[in-house]
Amino acid sequence: MSIVTSRRQSVPRTLPAESGQSWQQAMRHAVREPAELCRLLKLPGELAAQAARAMGDFPLFVPRGYLSRMRPGDPTDPLLRQVLPTTAETEPAAGFTADPVGDTAATASPGLLHKYQGRVLLVTTGACAVHCRYCFRRHYPYSQSPKAAADWQPALDEIAADPTIHEVILSGGDPWTLADATLGELTRRIAAIEHVVRLRIHTRLPIFIPQRVTAGLLAGLTATRLTPIVVLHANHAAELDDAVAAALARLRAAGVLLLNQAVLLAGVNDTADAQQALAERLIALGVLPYYLHQLDRVSGAAHFEVPPATGRAIIAELRRRLPGYAVARYVHEVAGAEHKENLM
Ligand SMILES: *Cc1c(COP(=O)(O)O)cnc(C)c1O
Ligand code: SF4
């Protein structure tokens, strides 16, 4: 008995165990209360009070598994910074607006964004596995986006009517918050459009809830003639723990091309060391760094902005330190432009 007691004491359990939870349970049981987040991470209650005041209509939302990758007691943890609301979000900043990338102007059918040649972006859902405080869609009018598979018909009709479209990108929100059956049906209906040859998914789910990568998801993703491409969104090497690595291995084993996009964020990954560690961890897991995004100037995110000169200096340093394939393209989205703008 004394042995059991001392063992318990030597392994303090500050965070709830995750193993065995389905991805739906992980979504349902995500932390939504700033006070709980701060208690689990041993952070001062004042941070929780600030967060509660600051979060407004974009509440805190973090799956519990992600908390175990943070350093308890460290208010400057780069993973914490991405998800914990702060009063900086409520301070107005010149040039930061609700729709910084012109999504509203590019919306054709409900949920369909057709900005660039050959590819369209389908906003499949407003739901995400996490609320990123810097998100450029934090003010997007999701209530106008399709919710059921049948609601996608106008968008699918428009894709079918335009033979120049070869790639459909499922985005959101996060498309992998949808059920396997819904995703499978949508994939089959896209595959029925002959001129579409590639299906791209933009998702953070494998990072935040790696158990989302189920056999059913993989089956639906690879069941059609479409080439499946998954663009992940990881910003820091510490996000990529063993559970994430296993999920990415399942995707690779299914033959899915894996890319990553990151956002350059002050206090999260705005050093050459942080970017190098991210790139090397991604490559080790079979993921090519695709884009490093300059922050979109969405209201509430000004405190995350990194000057482009700093971004350029980081990329220049990465080019010295890493093979060319491991250096992401540093880009910015400009409303009305024909493609993302290269910043370097
Ligand atoms: C980024 C983006 C794409 C994809 O652009 P790529 O350069 O092909 O990755 C497509 N549509 C919209 C609206 C986008 O913002
Ligand atoms: S997962 Fe993507 S869409 Fe969702 S909040 Fe984060 S950045 Fe925004």
mmCIF file of C-alpha atoms and ligand atoms in Angstrom:
data_model
loop_
_atom_site.group_PDB
_atom_site.id
_atom_site.type_symbol
_atom_site.label_atom_id
_atom_site.label_comp_id
_atom_site.label_asym_id
_atom_site.label_seq_id
_atom_site.Cartn_x
_atom_site.Cartn_y
_atom_site.Cartn_z
ATOM 1 C CA MET A 1 0.000 0.000 0.000
ATOM 2 C CA SER A 2 2.784 2.386 0.879
ATOM 3 C CA ILE A 3 4.434 1.577 -2.446
ATOM 4 C CA VAL A 4 1.261 2.545 -4.338
ATOM 5 C CA THR A 5 1.022 5.773 -2.410
ATOM 6 C CA SER A 6 4.596 6.796 -3.059
ATOM 7 C CA ARG A 7 4.272 5.914 -6.748
ATOM 8 C CA ARG A 8 1.229 8.120 -7.019
ATOM 9 C CA GLN A 9 3.111 10.952 -5.416
ATOM 10 C CA SER A 10 6.099 10.563 -7.706
ATOM 11 C CA VAL A 11 3.890 10.914 -10.815
ATOM 12 C CA PRO A 12 1.762 14.006 -10.209
ATOM 13 C CA ARG A 13 -1.259 14.041 -12.473
ATOM 14 C CA THR A 14 -2.071 17.666 -13.134
ATOM 15 C CA LEU A 15 -3.753 17.014 -16.479
ATOM 16 C CA PRO A 16 -6.616 14.637 -17.216
ATOM 17 C CA ALA A 17 -5.655 11.511 -19.146
ATOM 18 C CA GLU A 18 -6.562 11.577 -22.823
ATOM 19 C CA SER A 19 -6.031 8.048 -24.006
ATOM 20 C CA GLY A 20 -9.087 6.094 -25.001
ATOM 21 C CA GLN A 21 -11.214 9.124 -25.855
ATOM 22 C CA SER A 22 -12.806 9.221 -29.285
ATOM 23 C CA TRP A 23 -12.267 12.389 -31.284
ATOM 24 C CA GLN A 24 -15.902 13.355 -30.752
ATOM 25 C CA GLN A 25 -15.445 13.014 -26.987
ATOM 26 C CA ALA A 26 -12.269 15.088 -27.191
ATOM 27 C CA MET A 27 -14.278 17.822 -28.967
ATOM 28 C CA ARG A 28 -17.103 17.655 -26.423
ATOM 29 C CA HIS A 29 -14.765 17.711 -23.454
ATOM 30 C CA ALA A 30 -12.528 20.503 -24.707
ATOM 31 C CA VAL A 31 -11.695 23.211 -22.155
ATOM 32 C CA ARG A 32 -13.994 26.227 -22.582
ATOM 33 C CA GLU A 33 -13.569 27.936 -19.205
ATOM 34 C CA PRO A 34 -10.511 30.174 -18.778
ATOM 35 C CA ALA A 35 -10.566 29.425 -15.047
ATOM 36 C CA GLU A 36 -10.261 25.693 -15.716
ATOM 37 C CA LEU A 37 -7.478 26.213 -18.242
ATOM 38 C CA CYS A 38 -5.475 28.284 -15.752
ATOM 39 C CA ARG A 39 -6.092 25.800 -12.950
ATOM 40 C CA LEU A 40 -4.918 22.837 -15.084
ATOM 41 C CA LEU A 41 -1.799 24.731 -16.176
ATOM 42 C CA LYS A 42 -1.067 26.224 -12.745
ATOM 43 C CA LEU A 43 -1.379 29.770 -14.039
ATOM 44 C CA PRO A 44 -2.447 32.816 -12.007
ATOM 45 C CA GLY A 45 -6.201 33.339 -11.730
ATOM 46 C CA GLU A 46 -5.762 36.902 -12.976
ATOM 47 C CA LEU A 47 -4.999 35.515 -16.469
ATOM 48 C CA ALA A 48 -8.299 33.643 -16.399
ATOM 49 C CA ALA A 49 -10.204 36.767 -15.364
ATOM 50 C CA GLN A 50 -8.574 38.701 -18.221
ATOM 51 C CA ALA A 51 -9.389 35.962 -20.705
ATOM 52 C CA ALA A 52 -13.024 35.860 -19.630
ATOM 53 C CA ARG A 53 -13.308 39.614 -20.184
ATOM 54 C CA ALA A 54 -11.465 39.590 -23.517
ATOM 55 C CA MET A 55 -12.832 36.616 -25.433
ATOM 56 C CA GLY A 56 -16.120 38.189 -26.536
ATOM 57 C CA ASP A 57 -17.965 36.208 -29.234
ATOM 58 C CA PHE A 58 -14.893 34.037 -30.037
ATOM 59 C CA PRO A 59 -14.685 31.978 -26.837
ATOM 60 C CA LEU A 60 -11.849 29.896 -25.492
ATOM 61 C CA PHE A 61 -11.823 26.368 -26.951
ATOM 62 C CA VAL A 62 -8.886 23.967 -26.443
ATOM 63 C CA PRO A 63 -8.859 20.147 -26.553
ATOM 64 C CA ARG A 64 -7.314 18.697 -23.380
ATOM 65 C CA GLY A 65 -4.662 16.668 -25.198
ATOM 66 C CA TYR A 66 -3.059 19.892 -26.415
ATOM 67 C CA LEU A 67 -2.592 21.120 -22.820
ATOM 68 C CA SER A 68 -0.207 18.269 -22.055
ATOM 69 C CA ARG A 69 2.252 19.714 -24.612
ATOM 70 C CA MET A 70 2.455 23.044 -22.758
ATOM 71 C CA ARG A 71 4.816 23.926 -19.906
ATOM 72 C CA PRO A 72 2.716 24.215 -16.717
ATOM 73 C CA GLY A 73 3.133 27.529 -14.895
ATOM 74 C CA ASP A 74 4.560 29.366 -17.918
ATOM 75 C CA PRO A 75 2.319 32.203 -19.106
ATOM 76 C CA THR A 76 4.661 32.761 -22.102
ATOM 77 C CA ASP A 77 4.362 29.198 -23.421
ATOM 78 C CA PRO A 78 4.131 29.432 -27.251
ATOM 79 C CA LEU A 79 1.268 26.932 -27.420
ATOM 80 C CA LEU A 80 -0.683 28.682 -24.675
ATOM 81 C CA ARG A 81 -0.284 32.018 -26.422
ATOM 82 C CA GLN A 82 -2.129 30.713 -29.487
ATOM 83 C CA VAL A 83 -5.263 29.801 -27.535
ATOM 84 C CA LEU A 84 -5.581 31.929 -24.371
ATOM 85 C CA PRO A 85 -7.539 35.186 -24.885
ATOM 86 C CA THR A 86 -5.836 38.314 -23.565
ATOM 87 C CA THR A 87 -6.940 41.907 -23.143
ATOM 88 C CA ALA A 88 -4.736 42.832 -26.131
ATOM 89 C CA GLU A 89 -7.560 41.400 -28.297
ATOM 90 C CA THR A 90 -9.904 44.171 -27.219
ATOM 91 C CA GLU A 91 -7.547 47.012 -28.115
ATOM 92 C CA PRO A 92 -8.376 48.620 -31.471
ATOM 93 C CA ALA A 93 -5.482 48.790 -33.965
ATOM 94 C CA ALA A 94 -5.307 50.854 -37.148
ATOM 95 C CA GLY A 95 -5.467 48.730 -40.302
ATOM 96 C CA PHE A 96 -6.897 45.641 -38.580
ATOM 97 C CA THR A 97 -10.389 44.813 -39.853
ATOM 98 C CA ALA A 98 -13.075 42.101 -39.726
ATOM 99 C CA ASP A 99 -12.486 40.724 -43.291
ATOM 100 C CA PRO A 100 -8.793 41.385 -44.067
ATOM 101 C CA VAL A 101 -8.482 38.986 -47.036
ATOM 102 C CA GLY A 102 -11.628 39.963 -48.930
ATOM 103 C CA ASP A 103 -13.500 36.681 -48.391
ATOM 104 C CA THR A 104 -16.845 38.410 -48.534
ATOM 105 C CA ALA A 105 -16.112 39.850 -51.990
ATOM 106 C CA ALA A 106 -14.860 36.482 -53.320
ATOM 107 C CA THR A 107 -17.899 34.487 -52.184
ATOM 108 C CA ALA A 108 -19.717 33.132 -55.246
ATOM 109 C CA SER A 109 -22.227 30.496 -54.135
ATOM 110 C CA PRO A 110 -22.729 30.139 -50.373
ATOM 111 C CA GLY A 111 -19.526 28.721 -48.879
ATOM 112 C CA LEU A 112 -17.571 28.815 -52.178
ATOM 113 C CA LEU A 113 -14.529 31.101 -52.494
ATOM 114 C CA HIS A 114 -13.157 31.381 -56.020
ATOM 115 C CA LYS A 115 -10.165 33.716 -55.834
ATOM 116 C CA TYR A 116 -7.449 31.852 -57.719
ATOM 117 C CA GLN A 117 -7.293 30.134 -61.117
ATOM 118 C CA GLY A 118 -7.888 26.407 -61.214
ATOM 119 C CA ARG A 119 -8.794 25.954 -57.566
ATOM 120 C CA VAL A 120 -11.753 26.797 -55.393
ATOM 121 C CA LEU A 121 -12.091 26.820 -51.654
ATOM 122 C CA LEU A 122 -15.201 25.371 -50.057
ATOM 123 C CA VAL A 123 -16.010 26.607 -46.543
ATOM 124 C CA THR A 124 -17.530 23.398 -45.221
ATOM 125 C CA THR A 125 -18.264 24.289 -41.609
ATOM 126 C CA GLY A 126 -17.646 27.011 -39.060
ATOM 127 C CA ALA A 127 -16.554 24.540 -36.398
ATOM 128 C CA CYS A 128 -12.913 24.061 -35.405
ATOM 129 C CA ALA A 129 -11.052 21.784 -32.998
ATOM 130 C CA VAL A 130 -9.502 24.854 -31.385
ATOM 131 C CA HIS A 131 -10.024 28.601 -31.377
ATOM 132 C CA CYS A 132 -6.788 30.247 -32.535
ATOM 133 C CA ARG A 133 -6.690 33.782 -31.233
ATOM 134 C CA TYR A 134 -5.087 35.130 -34.433
ATOM 135 C CA CYS A 135 -7.585 33.459 -36.788
ATOM 136 C CA PHE A 136 -8.380 35.593 -39.836
ATOM 137 C CA ARG A 137 -11.838 34.012 -40.051
ATOM 138 C CA ARG A 138 -12.745 34.782 -36.441
ATOM 139 C CA HIS A 139 -15.337 37.251 -37.713
ATOM 140 C CA TYR A 140 -16.424 35.259 -40.829
ATOM 141 C CA PRO A 141 -20.211 35.027 -41.286
ATOM 142 C CA TYR A 142 -20.342 31.230 -40.908
ATOM 143 C CA SER A 143 -24.090 31.212 -40.359
ATOM 144 C CA GLN A 144 -24.383 31.831 -44.136
ATOM 145 C CA SER A 145 -22.288 28.747 -44.983
ATOM 146 C CA PRO A 146 -23.846 25.381 -45.887
ATOM 147 C CA LYS A 147 -24.420 23.025 -42.949
ATOM 148 C CA ALA A 148 -25.775 19.835 -44.524
ATOM 149 C CA ALA A 149 -24.486 17.892 -47.524
ATOM 150 C CA ALA A 150 -27.529 18.942 -49.598
ATOM 151 C CA ASP A 151 -26.715 22.627 -49.017
ATOM 152 C CA TRP A 152 -23.507 22.210 -51.064
ATOM 153 C CA GLN A 153 -25.420 21.650 -54.322
ATOM 154 C CA PRO A 154 -25.198 25.275 -55.560
ATOM 155 C CA ALA A 155 -21.421 25.268 -54.963
ATOM 156 C CA LEU A 156 -21.010 21.855 -56.621
ATOM 157 C CA ASP A 157 -23.116 22.999 -59.591
ATOM 158 C CA GLU A 158 -20.861 25.997 -59.995
ATOM 159 C CA ILE A 159 -17.713 23.833 -59.886
ATOM 160 C CA ALA A 160 -19.275 21.430 -62.423
ATOM 161 C CA ALA A 161 -20.061 24.334 -64.757
ATOM 162 C CA ASP A 162 -16.451 25.614 -64.793
ATOM 163 C CA PRO A 163 -14.010 23.207 -66.517
ATOM 164 C CA THR A 164 -11.033 25.357 -65.470
ATOM 165 C CA ILE A 165 -11.400 24.147 -61.861
ATOM 166 C CA HIS A 166 -9.056 21.190 -61.224
ATOM 167 C CA GLU A 167 -8.731 21.311 -57.456
ATOM 168 C CA VAL A 168 -11.245 21.655 -54.656
ATOM 169 C CA ILE A 169 -9.972 22.755 -51.263
ATOM 170 C CA LEU A 170 -12.078 21.890 -48.235
ATOM 171 C CA SER A 171 -11.568 24.527 -45.598
ATOM 172 C CA GLY A 172 -13.577 26.141 -42.842
ATOM 173 C CA GLY A 173 -13.534 26.296 -39.953
ATOM 174 C CA ASP A 174 -12.101 22.802 -40.062
ATOM 175 C CA PRO A 175 -13.594 20.279 -42.499
ATOM 176 C CA TRP A 176 -12.464 17.343 -40.382
ATOM 177 C CA THR A 177 -14.901 18.354 -37.629
ATOM 178 C CA LEU A 178 -17.534 16.914 -40.004
ATOM 179 C CA ALA A 179 -18.575 13.270 -39.645
ATOM 180 C CA ASP A 180 -16.854 10.633 -41.785
ATOM 181 C CA ALA A 181 -20.112 9.890 -43.640
ATOM 182 C CA THR A 182 -20.637 13.566 -44.532
ATOM 183 C CA LEU A 183 -17.045 13.916 -45.726
ATOM 184 C CA GLY A 184 -17.258 10.695 -47.697
ATOM 185 C CA GLU A 185 -20.423 11.847 -49.455
ATOM 186 C CA LEU A 186 -18.979 15.264 -50.247
ATOM 187 C CA THR A 187 -15.789 13.641 -51.602
ATOM 188 C CA ARG A 188 -17.810 11.306 -53.850
ATOM 189 C CA ARG A 189 -19.870 14.203 -55.200
ATOM 190 C CA ILE A 190 -16.720 16.202 -55.958
ATOM 191 C CA ALA A 191 -15.131 13.149 -57.624
ATOM 192 C CA ALA A 192 -18.205 12.903 -59.861
ATOM 193 C CA ILE A 193 -17.142 16.198 -61.486
ATOM 194 C CA GLU A 194 -14.769 15.004 -64.209
ATOM 195 C CA HIS A 195 -12.489 18.030 -64.498
ATOM 196 C CA VAL A 196 -11.649 18.024 -60.768
ATOM 197 C CA VAL A 197 -8.536 15.896 -60.177
ATOM 198 C CA ARG A 198 -7.273 16.929 -56.735
ATOM 199 C CA LEU A 199 -8.903 17.211 -53.330
ATOM 200 C CA ARG A 200 -7.110 19.307 -50.757
ATOM 201 C CA ILE A 201 -8.019 19.464 -47.066
ATOM 202 C CA HIS A 202 -6.913 22.343 -44.822
ATOM 203 C CA THR A 203 -7.083 21.051 -41.263
ATOM 204 C CA ARG A 204 -5.649 21.431 -37.760
ATOM 205 C CA LEU A 205 -7.451 18.338 -36.418
ATOM 206 C CA PRO A 206 -4.471 15.923 -36.695
ATOM 207 C CA ILE A 207 -2.490 18.388 -34.561
ATOM 208 C CA PHE A 208 -5.123 19.157 -31.944
ATOM 209 C CA ILE A 209 -7.027 15.847 -31.798
ATOM 210 C CA PRO A 210 -4.792 13.249 -33.477
ATOM 211 C CA GLN A 211 -7.299 10.448 -32.854
ATOM 212 C CA ARG A 212 -9.414 12.153 -35.540
ATOM 213 C CA VAL A 213 -7.326 10.270 -38.131
ATOM 214 C CA THR A 214 -9.513 7.161 -38.060
ATOM 215 C CA ALA A 215 -9.709 4.266 -40.503
ATOM 216 C CA GLY A 216 -13.089 5.617 -41.629
ATOM 217 C CA LEU A 217 -11.674 9.055 -42.370
ATOM 218 C CA LEU A 218 -8.798 7.566 -44.366
ATOM 219 C CA ALA A 219 -11.121 5.259 -46.289
ATOM 220 C CA GLY A 220 -13.355 8.152 -47.360
ATOM 221 C CA LEU A 221 -10.376 10.323 -48.257
ATOM 222 C CA THR A 222 -8.742 7.722 -50.500
ATOM 223 C CA ALA A 223 -11.818 6.002 -51.958
ATOM 224 C CA THR A 224 -12.085 8.108 -55.131
ATOM 225 C CA ARG A 225 -9.830 8.844 -58.124
ATOM 226 C CA LEU A 226 -8.983 12.289 -56.622
ATOM 227 C CA THR A 227 -5.391 12.863 -55.449
ATOM 228 C CA PRO A 228 -5.677 13.568 -51.704
ATOM 229 C CA ILE A 229 -3.539 16.358 -50.278
ATOM 230 C CA VAL A 230 -3.683 17.393 -46.630
ATOM 231 C CA VAL A 231 -2.343 20.771 -45.562
ATOM 232 C CA LEU A 232 -1.796 20.788 -41.811
ATOM 233 C CA HIS A 233 -1.411 23.868 -39.673
ATOM 234 C CA ALA A 234 1.270 23.565 -36.998
ATOM 235 C CA ASN A 235 3.112 26.632 -35.734
ATOM 236 C CA HIS A 236 5.583 25.181 -33.243
ATOM 237 C CA ALA A 237 7.641 21.993 -32.911
ATOM 238 C CA ALA A 238 6.205 21.347 -29.427
ATOM 239 C CA GLU A 239 2.784 20.825 -31.017
ATOM 240 C CA LEU A 240 4.057 17.711 -32.779
ATOM 241 C CA ASP A 241 4.154 15.085 -30.023
ATOM 242 C CA ASP A 242 4.124 11.284 -30.368
ATOM 243 C CA ALA A 243 0.351 11.024 -30.763
ATOM 244 C CA VAL A 244 0.470 13.550 -33.613
ATOM 245 C CA ALA A 245 3.398 11.685 -35.161
ATOM 246 C CA ALA A 246 1.351 8.467 -35.127
ATOM 247 C CA ALA A 247 -1.617 10.203 -36.779
ATOM 248 C CA LEU A 248 0.623 11.614 -39.507
ATOM 249 C CA ALA A 249 2.151 8.168 -40.053
ATOM 250 C CA ARG A 250 -1.366 6.781 -40.645
ATOM 251 C CA LEU A 251 -2.024 9.502 -43.235
ATOM 252 C CA ARG A 252 1.254 8.810 -45.004
ATOM 253 C CA ALA A 253 0.657 5.072 -45.007
ATOM 254 C CA ALA A 254 -2.653 5.781 -46.781
ATOM 255 C CA GLY A 255 -0.739 7.601 -49.519
ATOM 256 C CA VAL A 256 -1.741 11.142 -48.611
ATOM 257 C CA LEU A 257 0.603 13.994 -49.555
ATOM 258 C CA LEU A 258 1.273 16.034 -46.404
ATOM 259 C CA LEU A 259 2.130 19.740 -46.314
ATOM 260 C CA ASN A 260 2.141 22.266 -43.482
ATOM 261 C CA GLN A 261 1.223 25.905 -43.300
ATOM 262 C CA ALA A 262 2.220 28.040 -40.354
ATOM 263 C CA VAL A 263 1.493 31.620 -39.409
ATOM 264 C CA LEU A 264 4.362 33.837 -38.297
ATOM 265 C CA LEU A 265 3.309 34.865 -34.788
ATOM 266 C CA ALA A 266 4.984 37.188 -32.299
ATOM 267 C CA GLY A 267 5.905 35.339 -29.124
ATOM 268 C CA VAL A 268 5.153 31.946 -30.710
ATOM 269 C CA ASN A 269 7.534 31.232 -33.588
ATOM 270 C CA ASP A 270 9.188 34.530 -34.545
ATOM 271 C CA THR A 271 12.794 33.346 -34.323
ATOM 272 C CA ALA A 272 15.014 31.383 -36.716
ATOM 273 C CA ASP A 273 15.534 28.758 -33.985
ATOM 274 C CA ALA A 274 11.794 28.186 -33.538
ATOM 275 C CA GLN A 275 11.215 27.979 -37.295
ATOM 276 C CA GLN A 276 14.172 25.636 -37.764
ATOM 277 C CA ALA A 277 12.915 23.314 -35.012
ATOM 278 C CA LEU A 278 9.430 23.311 -36.587
ATOM 279 C CA ALA A 279 10.776 22.581 -40.069
ATOM 280 C CA GLU A 280 13.049 19.773 -38.887
ATOM 281 C CA ARG A 281 10.304 18.132 -36.832
ATOM 282 C CA LEU A 282 7.910 18.347 -39.807
ATOM 283 C CA ILE A 283 10.441 16.804 -42.195
ATOM 284 C CA ALA A 284 11.158 14.033 -39.671
ATOM 285 C CA LEU A 285 7.431 13.231 -39.749
ATOM 286 C CA GLY A 286 7.234 13.301 -43.548
ATOM 287 C CA VAL A 287 5.572 16.715 -43.883
ATOM 288 C CA LEU A 288 6.886 19.416 -46.219
ATOM 289 C CA PRO A 289 6.754 23.007 -44.932
ATOM 290 C CA TYR A 290 4.552 24.722 -47.546
ATOM 291 C CA TYR A 291 3.649 28.243 -46.463
ATOM 292 C CA LEU A 292 4.758 30.589 -43.708
ATOM 293 C CA HIS A 293 2.000 33.182 -43.667
ATOM 294 C CA GLN A 294 2.399 36.786 -42.756
ATOM 295 C CA LEU A 295 -0.437 37.466 -40.298
ATOM 296 C CA ASP A 296 -3.680 38.637 -41.877
ATOM 297 C CA ARG A 297 -4.647 41.898 -40.252
ATOM 298 C CA VAL A 298 -7.826 40.785 -38.542
ATOM 299 C CA SER A 299 -9.127 42.930 -35.699
ATOM 300 C CA GLY A 300 -8.091 41.556 -32.300
ATOM 301 C CA ALA A 301 -4.811 40.042 -33.551
ATOM 302 C CA ALA A 302 -2.498 43.064 -33.790
ATOM 303 C CA HIS A 303 -0.356 41.820 -30.894
ATOM 304 C CA PHE A 304 0.615 38.761 -32.982
ATOM 305 C CA GLU A 305 2.001 40.758 -35.896
ATOM 306 C CA VAL A 306 5.685 40.363 -36.827
ATOM 307 C CA PRO A 307 7.243 42.999 -39.116
ATOM 308 C CA PRO A 308 7.920 41.583 -42.627
ATOM 309 C CA ALA A 309 11.585 42.635 -42.246
ATOM 310 C CA THR A 310 11.871 40.212 -39.310
ATOM 311 C CA GLY A 311 10.145 37.499 -41.324
ATOM 312 C CA ARG A 312 12.556 38.002 -44.213
ATOM 313 C CA ALA A 313 15.561 37.838 -41.895
ATOM 314 C CA ILE A 314 14.252 34.555 -40.435
ATOM 315 C CA ILE A 315 13.779 33.037 -43.914
ATOM 316 C CA ALA A 316 17.271 34.171 -44.972
ATOM 317 C CA GLU A 317 18.706 32.430 -41.915
ATOM 318 C CA LEU A 318 16.669 29.266 -42.565
ATOM 319 C CA ARG A 319 18.017 29.102 -46.115
ATOM 320 C CA ARG A 320 21.527 29.019 -44.653
ATOM 321 C CA ARG A 321 20.681 26.361 -42.101
ATOM 322 C CA LEU A 322 18.305 23.993 -43.924
ATOM 323 C CA PRO A 323 17.914 22.155 -47.228
ATOM 324 C CA GLY A 324 15.792 24.077 -49.704
ATOM 325 C CA TYR A 325 12.799 21.744 -49.430
ATOM 326 C CA ALA A 326 12.567 22.437 -45.683
ATOM 327 C CA VAL A 327 12.147 26.197 -46.071
ATOM 328 C CA ALA A 328 8.531 27.337 -46.364
ATOM 329 C CA ARG A 329 7.449 30.002 -48.861
ATOM 330 C CA TYR A 330 6.914 33.234 -46.931
ATOM 331 C CA VAL A 331 3.647 34.663 -48.270
ATOM 332 C CA HIS A 332 0.875 37.097 -47.643
ATOM 333 C CA GLU A 333 -2.662 37.096 -48.914
ATOM 334 C CA VAL A 334 -3.676 40.290 -50.662
ATOM 335 C CA ALA A 335 -7.361 40.955 -51.287
ATOM 336 C CA GLY A 336 -8.074 40.856 -55.028
ATOM 337 C CA ALA A 337 -4.626 39.458 -56.054
ATOM 338 C CA GLU A 338 -4.306 36.445 -58.419
ATOM 339 C CA HIS A 339 -2.243 34.365 -55.991
ATOM 340 C CA LYS A 340 -0.671 34.748 -52.582
ATOM 341 C CA GLU A 341 2.050 37.350 -52.669
ATOM 342 C CA ASN A 342 5.640 36.229 -52.060
ATOM 343 C CA LEU A 343 7.252 38.298 -49.352
ATOM 344 C CA MET A 344 10.659 36.860 -50.215
HETATM 345 C C1 LIG B 1 -4.690 30.211 -50.093
HETATM 346 C C2 LIG B 1 -5.944 30.039 -50.830
HETATM 347 C C3 LIG B 1 -6.069 29.079 -51.846
HETATM 348 C C4 LIG B 1 -4.958 28.131 -52.195
HETATM 349 O O1 LIG B 1 -3.852 28.796 -52.669
HETATM 350 P P1 LIG B 1 -2.532 27.952 -52.968
HETATM 351 O O2 LIG B 1 -1.539 28.986 -53.280
HETATM 352 O O3 LIG B 1 -2.871 27.050 -54.102
HETATM 353 O O4 LIG B 1 -2.238 27.163 -51.742
HETATM 354 C C5 LIG B 1 -7.242 29.004 -52.537
HETATM 355 N N1 LIG B 1 -8.277 29.817 -52.270
HETATM 356 C C6 LIG B 1 -8.208 30.743 -51.314
HETATM 357 C C7 LIG B 1 -9.375 31.608 -51.071
HETATM 358 C C8 LIG B 1 -7.051 30.870 -50.550
HETATM 359 O O5 LIG B 1 -6.988 31.796 -49.586
HETATM 360 S S1 SF4 B 2 -8.228 26.034 -36.852
HETATM 361 FE FE1 SF4 B 2 -7.934 27.476 -38.571
HETATM 362 S S2 SF4 B 2 -9.999 28.298 -38.990
HETATM 363 FE FE2 SF4 B 2 -10.070 27.327 -36.948
HETATM 364 S S3 SF4 B 2 -9.639 28.995 -35.491
HETATM 365 FE FE3 SF4 B 2 -7.664 28.024 -35.970
HETATM 366 S S4 SF4 B 2 -6.806 29.225 -37.682
HETATM 367 FE FE4 SF4 B 2 -9.017 29.693 -37.528
#
